[in-house]
Structures are given as structure tokens and as C-alpha cells.
CSV table of C-alpha atoms and ligand atoms in Angstrom, one decimal:
chain,number,residue,atom,x,y,z
O,1,UNK,CA,-33.2,-11.0,17.2
O,2,UNK,CA,-30.5,-9.7,19.7
O,3,UNK,CA,-31.0,-6.3,21.1
O,4,UNK,CA,-27.6,-4.4,20.7
O,5,UNK,CA,-27.3,-1.2,23.1
O,6,UNK,CA,-24.8,1.5,22.7
O,7,UNK,CA,-24.1,3.8,25.0
O,8,UNK,CA,-22.4,7.3,24.0
O,9,UNK,CA,-24.3,6.5,20.8
O,10,UNK,CA,-24.0,9.8,19.8
O,11,UNK,CA,-20.3,10.5,20.6
O,12,UNK,CA,-17.6,10.4,17.4
O,13,UNK,CA,-17.9,6.5,17.1
O,14,UNK,CA,-21.0,5.9,18.5
O,15,UNK,CA,-22.4,8.2,15.9
O,16,UNK,CA,-21.1,6.0,13.2
O,17,UNK,CA,-21.3,2.7,15.2
O,18,UNK,CA,-25.3,2.7,15.2
O,19,UNK,CA,-26.5,3.1,12.0
O,20,UNK,CA,-24.0,0.4,11.5
O,21,UNK,CA,-25.6,-1.8,13.3
O,22,UNK,CA,-29.2,-0.4,12.5
O,23,UNK,CA,-28.3,-1.8,9.0
O,24,UNK,CA,-26.1,-4.4,9.8
O,25,UNK,CA,-29.5,-6.1,12.2
O,26,UNK,CA,-32.5,-3.8,12.0
O,27,UNK,CA,-33.0,-0.8,14.1
O,28,UNK,CA,-35.1,-2.4,16.3
O,29,UNK,CA,-32.4,-4.2,17.4
O,30,UNK,CA,-30.2,-1.2,18.7
O,31,UNK,CA,-30.9,0.4,21.4
O,32,UNK,CA,-29.4,4.4,21.0
O,33,UNK,CA,-27.9,5.5,25.1
O,34,UNK,CA,-27.2,8.8,25.4
O,35,UNK,CA,-26.8,11.7,28.5
O,36,UNK,CA,-25.8,14.9,27.0
O,37,UNK,CA,-26.0,15.1,23.6
O,38,UNK,CA,-28.1,13.8,21.5
O,39,UNK,CA,-29.0,13.7,17.9
O,40,UNK,CA,-32.7,16.0,17.2
O,41,UNK,CA,-33.9,14.0,14.6
O,42,UNK,CA,-32.3,10.5,15.6
O,43,UNK,CA,-34.1,8.2,13.9
O,44,UNK,CA,-34.6,4.2,15.8
O,45,UNK,CA,-35.1,3.6,20.4
O,46,UNK,CA,-33.2,5.8,22.4
O,47,UNK,CA,-32.5,6.1,25.8
O,48,UNK,CA,-31.4,9.0,28.1
O,49,UNK,CA,-29.2,7.9,31.0
O,50,UNK,CA,-26.1,9.0,33.1
O,51,UNK,CA,-23.3,5.7,32.9
O,52,UNK,CA,-22.9,6.2,36.3
O,53,UNK,CA,-26.4,5.7,37.1
O,54,UNK,CA,-26.1,1.1,37.6
O,55,UNK,CA,-30.4,1.2,38.1
O,56,UNK,CA,-30.6,2.9,34.6
O,57,UNK,CA,-28.7,0.8,33.1
O,58,UNK,CA,-30.0,-2.4,34.3
O,59,UNK,CA,-34.0,-1.5,33.6
O,60,UNK,CA,-32.7,-0.8,29.7
O,61,UNK,CA,-31.0,-3.7,29.7
O,62,UNK,CA,-34.3,-5.1,31.4
O,63,UNK,CA,-36.6,-3.2,29.5
O,64,UNK,CA,-34.8,-3.8,26.3
O,65,UNK,CA,-33.6,-7.5,27.3
O,66,UNK,CA,-30.2,-6.7,25.6
O,67,UNK,CA,-27.6,-9.2,24.7
O,68,UNK,CA,-24.3,-7.4,23.5
O,69,UNK,CA,-23.7,-3.8,24.5
O,70,UNK,CA,-21.0,-1.8,22.5
O,71,UNK,CA,-20.2,0.8,25.8
O,72,UNK,CA,-18.8,4.0,24.2
O,73,UNK,CA,-18.7,6.6,27.1
O,74,UNK,CA,-15.5,8.3,28.0
O,75,UNK,CA,-14.3,11.8,27.9
O,76,UNK,CA,-11.7,12.1,25.9
O,77,UNK,CA,-7.9,13.3,26.7
O,78,UNK,CA,-8.4,16.9,26.7
O,79,UNK,CA,-11.4,17.4,28.1
O,80,UNK,CA,-10.5,14.9,31.0
O,81,UNK,CA,-8.5,17.2,32.5
O,82,UNK,CA,-10.3,19.8,33.1
O,83,UNK,CA,-12.7,17.9,35.7
O,84,UNK,CA,-10.1,14.7,36.1
O,85,UNK,CA,-12.3,13.7,39.1
O,86,UNK,CA,-15.1,13.6,37.2
O,87,UNK,CA,-13.2,11.1,34.3
O,88,UNK,CA,-12.3,9.1,36.3
O,89,UNK,CA,-15.5,8.4,38.2
O,90,UNK,CA,-17.6,8.6,34.1
O,91,UNK,CA,-15.1,6.7,32.4
O,92,UNK,CA,-14.0,3.3,35.3
O,93,UNK,CA,-17.2,3.9,37.5
O,94,UNK,CA,-19.3,4.1,34.0
O,95,UNK,CA,-17.4,0.7,33.3
O,96,UNK,CA,-17.6,-0.9,36.4
O,97,UNK,CA,-20.9,-0.6,36.6
O,98,UNK,CA,-21.3,-2.0,32.4
O,99,UNK,CA,-19.0,-5.6,33.5
O,100,UNK,CA,-20.6,-5.7,36.5
O,101,UNK,CA,-24.4,-6.1,35.6
O,102,UNK,CA,-22.6,-7.7,32.4
O,103,UNK,CA,-22.2,-10.7,34.9
O,104,UNK,CA,-25.9,-9.9,35.9
O,105,UNK,CA,-27.7,-10.7,33.0
O,106,UNK,CA,-24.6,-12.2,30.3
O,107,UNK,CA,-23.8,-10.3,27.9
O,108,UNK,CA,-21.2,-9.7,25.1
O,109,UNK,CA,-19.5,-6.2,25.9
O,110,UNK,CA,-17.5,-4.6,24.0
O,111,UNK,CA,-15.5,-1.6,25.2
O,112,UNK,CA,-12.2,0.5,23.5
O,113,UNK,CA,-9.4,1.4,24.9
O,114,UNK,CA,-6.7,3.5,23.5
O,115,UNK,CA,-3.5,4.6,22.5
O,116,UNK,CA,-3.5,7.0,25.3
O,117,UNK,CA,-2.8,4.4,27.7
O,118,UNK,CA,0.9,4.2,27.0
O,119,UNK,CA,2.7,6.7,27.9
O,120,UNK,CA,6.3,8.2,27.7
O,121,UNK,CA,8.2,5.1,29.1
O,122,UNK,CA,6.4,2.7,26.2
O,123,UNK,CA,7.9,2.2,22.7
O,124,UNK,CA,6.9,5.2,20.1
O,125,UNK,CA,7.7,2.9,16.9
O,126,UNK,CA,6.2,-0.2,16.6
O,127,UNK,CA,4.3,-0.3,20.4
O,128,UNK,CA,4.0,-4.4,20.7
O,129,UNK,CA,0.8,-5.8,22.7
O,130,UNK,CA,2.8,-6.6,25.2
O,131,UNK,CA,4.8,-3.0,27.2
O,132,UNK,CA,5.3,-0.6,29.7
O,133,UNK,CA,1.6,1.9,30.1
O,134,UNK,CA,2.5,4.5,32.2
O,135,UNK,CA,-0.5,7.3,31.0
O,136,UNK,CA,-0.2,10.9,31.9
O,137,UNK,CA,-3.4,12.2,31.2
O,138,UNK,CA,-6.5,11.1,33.3
O,139,UNK,CA,-8.0,9.6,30.4
O,140,UNK,CA,-5.1,7.9,29.7
O,141,UNK,CA,-4.9,6.3,33.7
O,142,UNK,CA,-8.8,5.3,33.1
O,143,UNK,CA,-7.9,3.5,30.4
O,144,UNK,CA,-5.2,1.0,31.7
O,145,UNK,CA,-7.3,0.6,34.6
O,146,UNK,CA,-10.9,-0.5,32.2
O,147,UNK,CA,-8.4,-2.9,30.3
O,148,UNK,CA,-7.6,-4.5,33.9
O,149,UNK,CA,-11.6,-4.4,35.1
O,150,UNK,CA,-12.6,-6.2,31.9
O,151,UNK,CA,-9.2,-9.0,32.1
O,152,UNK,CA,-10.2,-9.2,36.4
O,153,UNK,CA,-13.9,-9.2,34.4
O,154,UNK,CA,-12.8,-12.8,32.8
O,155,UNK,CA,-10.6,-14.3,35.0
O,156,UNK,CA,-12.9,-14.0,37.5
O,157,UNK,CA,-16.6,-14.3,36.2
O,158,UNK,CA,-16.4,-15.5,32.5
O,159,UNK,CA,-17.5,-12.4,31.7
O,160,UNK,CA,-16.9,-11.7,27.9
O,161,UNK,CA,-15.7,-8.4,27.1
O,162,UNK,CA,-13.9,-7.6,23.8
O,163,UNK,CA,-11.5,-4.9,23.7
O,164,UNK,CA,-9.4,-2.8,20.9
O,165,UNK,CA,-7.4,0.2,22.0
O,166,UNK,CA,-8.1,2.7,19.4
O,167,UNK,CA,-5.1,4.6,17.7
O,168,UNK,CA,-6.8,8.8,16.8
O,169,UNK,CA,-9.9,8.3,14.7
O,170,UNK,CA,-10.5,10.4,12.3
O,171,UNK,CA,-14.2,11.8,11.0
O,172,UNK,CA,-16.5,13.4,8.7
O,173,UNK,CA,-19.4,13.4,9.8
O,174,UNK,CA,-19.1,15.0,13.2
O,175,UNK,CA,-17.8,18.3,14.0
O,176,UNK,CA,-14.0,18.3,15.5
O,177,UNK,CA,-14.1,18.4,19.3
O,178,UNK,CA,-11.3,19.5,20.9
O,179,UNK,CA,-8.6,16.2,21.6
O,180,UNK,CA,-5.4,16.2,20.9
O,181,UNK,CA,-5.7,14.0,17.4
O,182,UNK,CA,-8.7,16.4,16.6
O,183,UNK,CA,-6.4,18.4,14.9
O,184,UNK,CA,-6.7,16.6,11.2
O,185,UNK,CA,-10.6,16.8,11.6
O,186,UNK,CA,-10.2,20.5,12.5
O,187,UNK,CA,-7.5,21.4,9.3
O,188,UNK,CA,-10.0,19.6,7.1
O,189,UNK,CA,-13.5,21.8,8.1
O,190,UNK,CA,-11.0,24.8,8.1
O,191,UNK,CA,-10.1,23.6,4.7
O,192,UNK,CA,-12.7,22.6,2.4
O,193,UNK,CA,-14.9,26.1,3.8
O,194,UNK,CA,-11.8,28.0,2.6
O,195,UNK,CA,-10.7,29.1,6.8
O,196,UNK,CA,-7.5,29.4,7.3
O,197,UNK,CA,-5.7,26.5,10.1
O,198,UNK,CA,-4.4,27.0,12.8
O,199,UNK,CA,-2.6,24.1,13.6
O,200,UNK,CA,-2.2,22.9,17.1
O,201,UNK,CA,0.2,20.0,16.8
O,202,UNK,CA,3.6,20.6,15.4
O,203,UNK,CA,4.4,19.7,11.5
O,204,UNK,CA,6.3,16.5,12.7
O,205,UNK,CA,4.0,14.9,15.6
O,206,UNK,CA,3.4,11.5,14.4
O,207,UNK,CA,0.4,9.6,15.5
O,208,UNK,CA,-1.0,6.4,14.8
O,209,UNK,CA,-4.4,7.4,13.2
O,210,UNK,CA,-7.8,5.6,11.3
O,211,UNK,CA,-10.4,6.4,9.5
O,212,UNK,CA,-13.7,5.8,11.5
O,213,UNK,CA,-14.7,3.0,8.9
O,214,UNK,CA,-12.2,1.3,10.1
O,215,UNK,CA,-12.8,1.9,13.1
O,216,UNK,CA,-16.2,0.4,13.2
O,217,UNK,CA,-15.3,-1.9,10.5
O,218,UNK,CA,-13.0,-4.0,13.5
O,219,UNK,CA,-14.8,-3.7,16.1
O,220,UNK,CA,-17.7,-5.4,14.5
O,221,UNK,CA,-15.8,-8.0,13.6
O,222,UNK,CA,-14.2,-8.3,17.1
O,223,UNK,CA,-18.1,-8.5,18.5
O,224,UNK,CA,-18.8,-11.0,15.5
O,225,UNK,CA,-14.7,-13.3,16.2
O,226,UNK,CA,-16.2,-16.9,17.8
O,227,UNK,CA,-15.1,-16.4,21.5
O,228,UNK,CA,-12.0,-19.6,21.2
O,229,UNK,CA,-9.8,-17.3,18.7
O,230,UNK,CA,-10.0,-14.1,21.2
O,231,UNK,CA,-7.0,-15.0,22.6
O,232,UNK,CA,-6.2,-11.2,24.4
O,233,UNK,CA,-8.9,-9.6,26.8
O,234,UNK,CA,-7.2,-6.9,27.7
O,235,UNK,CA,-7.3,-4.5,24.9
O,236,UNK,CA,-5.8,-5.5,21.2
O,237,UNK,CA,-3.7,-2.9,19.5
O,238,UNK,CA,-5.8,-2.3,16.6
O,239,UNK,CA,-3.5,0.3,13.8
O,240,UNK,CA,-4.4,1.4,10.4
O,241,UNK,CA,-2.0,4.7,9.2
O,242,UNK,CA,0.7,7.2,11.3
O,243,UNK,CA,1.6,10.6,9.6
O,244,UNK,CA,2.8,14.1,10.8
O,245,UNK,CA,0.5,16.4,10.5
O,246,UNK,CA,2.9,17.9,7.5
O,247,UNK,CA,2.4,14.3,5.6
O,248,UNK,CA,-2.0,15.6,6.5
O,249,UNK,CA,-1.3,18.4,5.4
O,250,UNK,CA,0.4,17.9,1.9
O,251,UNK,CA,-2.5,15.2,1.6
O,252,UNK,CA,-5.4,17.3,2.0
O,253,UNK,CA,-3.5,20.4,-0.4
O,254,UNK,CA,-3.7,17.7,-2.7
O,255,UNK,CA,-7.5,17.7,-3.2
O,256,UNK,CA,-7.5,21.7,-2.2
O,257,UNK,CA,-4.6,23.7,-3.6
O,258,UNK,CA,-5.2,27.5,-1.7
O,259,UNK,CA,-5.1,25.2,1.8
O,260,UNK,CA,-3.7,27.2,4.0
O,261,UNK,CA,-2.1,26.1,7.6
O,262,UNK,CA,-0.1,27.8,10.3
O,263,UNK,CA,1.6,25.8,13.4
O,264,UNK,CA,0.8,26.9,16.9
O,265,UNK,CA,1.5,23.6,19.6
O,266,UNK,CA,-0.2,24.3,22.7
O,267,UNK,CA,-0.6,22.3,25.8
O,268,UNK,CA,-2.2,19.2,23.3
O,269,UNK,CA,1.5,18.6,21.9
O,270,UNK,CA,2.6,17.2,25.7
O,271,UNK,CA,0.0,15.0,25.3
O,272,UNK,CA,0.8,14.2,21.4
O,273,UNK,CA,4.7,13.8,23.1
O,274,UNK,CA,3.5,10.8,25.7
O,275,UNK,CA,1.7,9.2,22.9
O,276,UNK,CA,3.0,6.3,20.3
O,277,UNK,CA,4.4,7.5,16.9
O,278,UNK,CA,3.6,3.8,14.9
O,279,UNK,CA,1.8,0.5,17.0
O,280,UNK,CA,2.4,-3.0,16.2
O,281,UNK,CA,-1.0,-4.6,15.7
O,282,UNK,CA,0.0,-8.1,14.3
O,283,UNK,CA,-1.5,-9.8,17.0
O,284,UNK,CA,-5.2,-8.1,16.7
O,285,UNK,CA,-4.9,-9.6,12.5
O,286,UNK,CA,-3.6,-12.8,14.1
O,287,UNK,CA,-5.7,-14.0,16.7
O,288,UNK,CA,-9.3,-12.3,14.8
O,289,UNK,CA,-7.9,-11.6,11.6
O,290,UNK,CA,-7.9,-7.3,11.4
O,291,UNK,CA,-6.8,-5.5,8.2
O,292,UNK,CA,-7.4,-2.2,7.5
O,293,UNK,CA,-8.8,-0.5,4.1
O,294,UNK,CA,-8.2,3.1,4.5
O,295,UNK,CA,-4.4,4.2,3.6
O,296,UNK,CA,-4.2,7.9,3.7
O,297,UNK,CA,-4.7,9.1,0.1
O,298,UNK,CA,-7.9,7.4,0.9
O,299,UNK,CA,-8.8,8.4,4.0
O,300,UNK,CA,-8.5,12.4,2.7
O,301,UNK,CA,-10.4,11.8,-0.6
O,302,UNK,CA,-13.4,10.4,0.5
O,303,UNK,CA,-14.0,13.0,3.4
O,304,UNK,CA,-12.5,16.2,1.1
O,305,UNK,CA,-15.8,15.0,-1.8
O,306,UNK,CA,-18.1,14.3,2.0
O,307,UNK,CA,-17.4,17.4,3.6
O,308,UNK,CA,-17.2,19.7,0.0
O,309,UNK,CA,-21.3,18.1,-0.1
O,310,UNK,CA,-22.0,18.6,3.3
O,311,UNK,CA,-21.6,23.0,2.6
O,312,UNK,CA,-22.4,22.8,-0.5
O,313,UNK,CA,-19.6,23.8,-2.3
O,314,UNK,CA,-18.8,22.3,-5.3
G,1,VAH,C1,-8.3,12.3,22.2
G,1,VAH,N1,-9.4,11.6,19.6
G,1,VAH,O1,-7.8,12.4,21.3
G,1,VAH,C2,-8.7,11.0,21.8
G,1,VAH,C3,-8.4,9.9,20.6
G,1,VAH,C4,-6.5,8.8,21.2
G,1,VAH,C5,-6.7,9.5,20.8
G,1,VAH,O2,-9.0,9.5,22.5
G,1,VAH,O3,-7.9,12.4,23.1
């Protein structure tokens, strides 16, 4: 049986990817690697390590005879601006360690890029697969660098590394972080708890978004795709739904009629304005059959229902 390593296993994506992989392959086939944030009651194989320590990563890969790696560790748009040097060290240094170990141990690797790889010179509507990549955040710079590293390691060493450019991912199981697109989760959490919400982006801000279930499906589907179908070794554009902050508010209000939202754009507005409004992901759909399942309405219904249970609100 294959042993799978998930780094960044306790972040927004990892905390849902690990259970999905455990369900598919069995708990004893998945190693969850965390660093500072580790869920106390985690049920599975747990390792704590810093992605910048290549020797520790190598020891984990040897200890469990790892075959597949989902390398999710990353500082995001807002956190990444607080200390750009650390962001580079973690996001690029960590990825380079994993790619080098991938060559050494013959690993198959998944690594997420992001719409943050695009910048204000990128066409914002139906952003094409091949386009201008001039990001204005260190997070975005590390994603463009990472895409080039993945492509180089595939060309130079034949490393089987696969990647998608995640849009804003929306989930309910982890509380909202301060990320640019997390205004969505923050509005939902406040609404379900009957609190007023102050949205840090303007009401007309449109961004490409995706429910976490779709993101997990795309991630596992890409790793399961026969290698001959993978035509792109930088990172595939990936999309589901695009909506404005006002449309998000209105979708939530269908379930929470007394939702109160005020709009007070902050420094994150500049980041959002440098990202696309919508994405052309036709190559992912053509090469490996990508298809999203969650509409804006379907995701808000599912999230409100789950958060009401989570907060014991009828
Ligand atoms: C952020 N949620 O806002 C992340 C995401 C595309 C944005 O990577 O930084």
C-alpha cells in the first residue's frame, strides 16, 4: 500500500484533505505533518516538522516509506506580507526541499499554486492558462517561483509533480483567517452567530472562489490522473464560481434574513484588485476531466447548515 505525506496538514485545505485521504486509503496510509498548528485530538499518524529542515523531511519519508506527497505548507497573502523573508524561506525553501527529495526518493508530488500568481497586468476576466504573471505580494512571487521550480524539476529530472492554481477556497470547519478571500468565511461565521459583519473588501469586489469539497476533489483527481494525461507541469488554472462580496451577502441572507453587513475596505482591497475576477480552466477540464460541483447557492446552504450545527443554533 502507498504511504502518503501531507505537509501543512492542519491548515484550511490540509484539515479536509487528510480525512479524505484517510477515508480513501486508510488511516495507516496517511502521515499528517504539522508545525505550529496541530489539532490536539487528531486521529491518525502525526509528525511535527518544519518544512525548511530537509533532513527531518528526509527522515519522515524514509521512516514511512512515503510514495506520494501533498505539499501544502505556505504563508498566504496577508500573513506573507508581514515578513516577506520568512514567506520566501517557507514557501520556496520548503518546496525546493520537497522537490529535491522527490527526485531522491522517486516521489509523486502535489503542490498548490494560487490565483495570487496573477497580478494587475494579468487580464482579469476569464484569465487564460498562459498569461502575464506579475504578482504584487510575496505570496504571489513565491507561487510564480514555485510553478517555475516544478516545471524545471519535471524537465530536468522527470519528477512527477502536479499543481493547480487554487482560487479563493471557502470552508466552514476552520475559523476564518485574515486572508484576502476569507471575508467570505468571516461573514458567514458572524451571520450564523447573529453578529454584525464588517467586510474588509468592497461590495463590488468580484473574485474566483471554490468550495473546499471541490478543491479536495480536484486535488485528489489530479494526483489520480494517469501521467500521460498531464500536459502541463507549471500549474493548471482551476475554477468553480465567481461572485462579488454583495452577491455572497445576498446568498447568505437567503438563509439568515437578519444578516447585517457593512463594508469597510482595508489594505486587502489592493491585493484583491490585483487578482482575476474569473478564470479559464478549460485545459484542466480537457486534460483530466475537472468539473466543479458546488454552485454559490449549494455551498452557502451546506455551510449555513453545518455551522448552525457546529454552534448548536437551530
Ligand atoms: C488568501 N485565501 O486570501 C488565500 C488564498 C487566493 C487567496 O490563497 O491569501
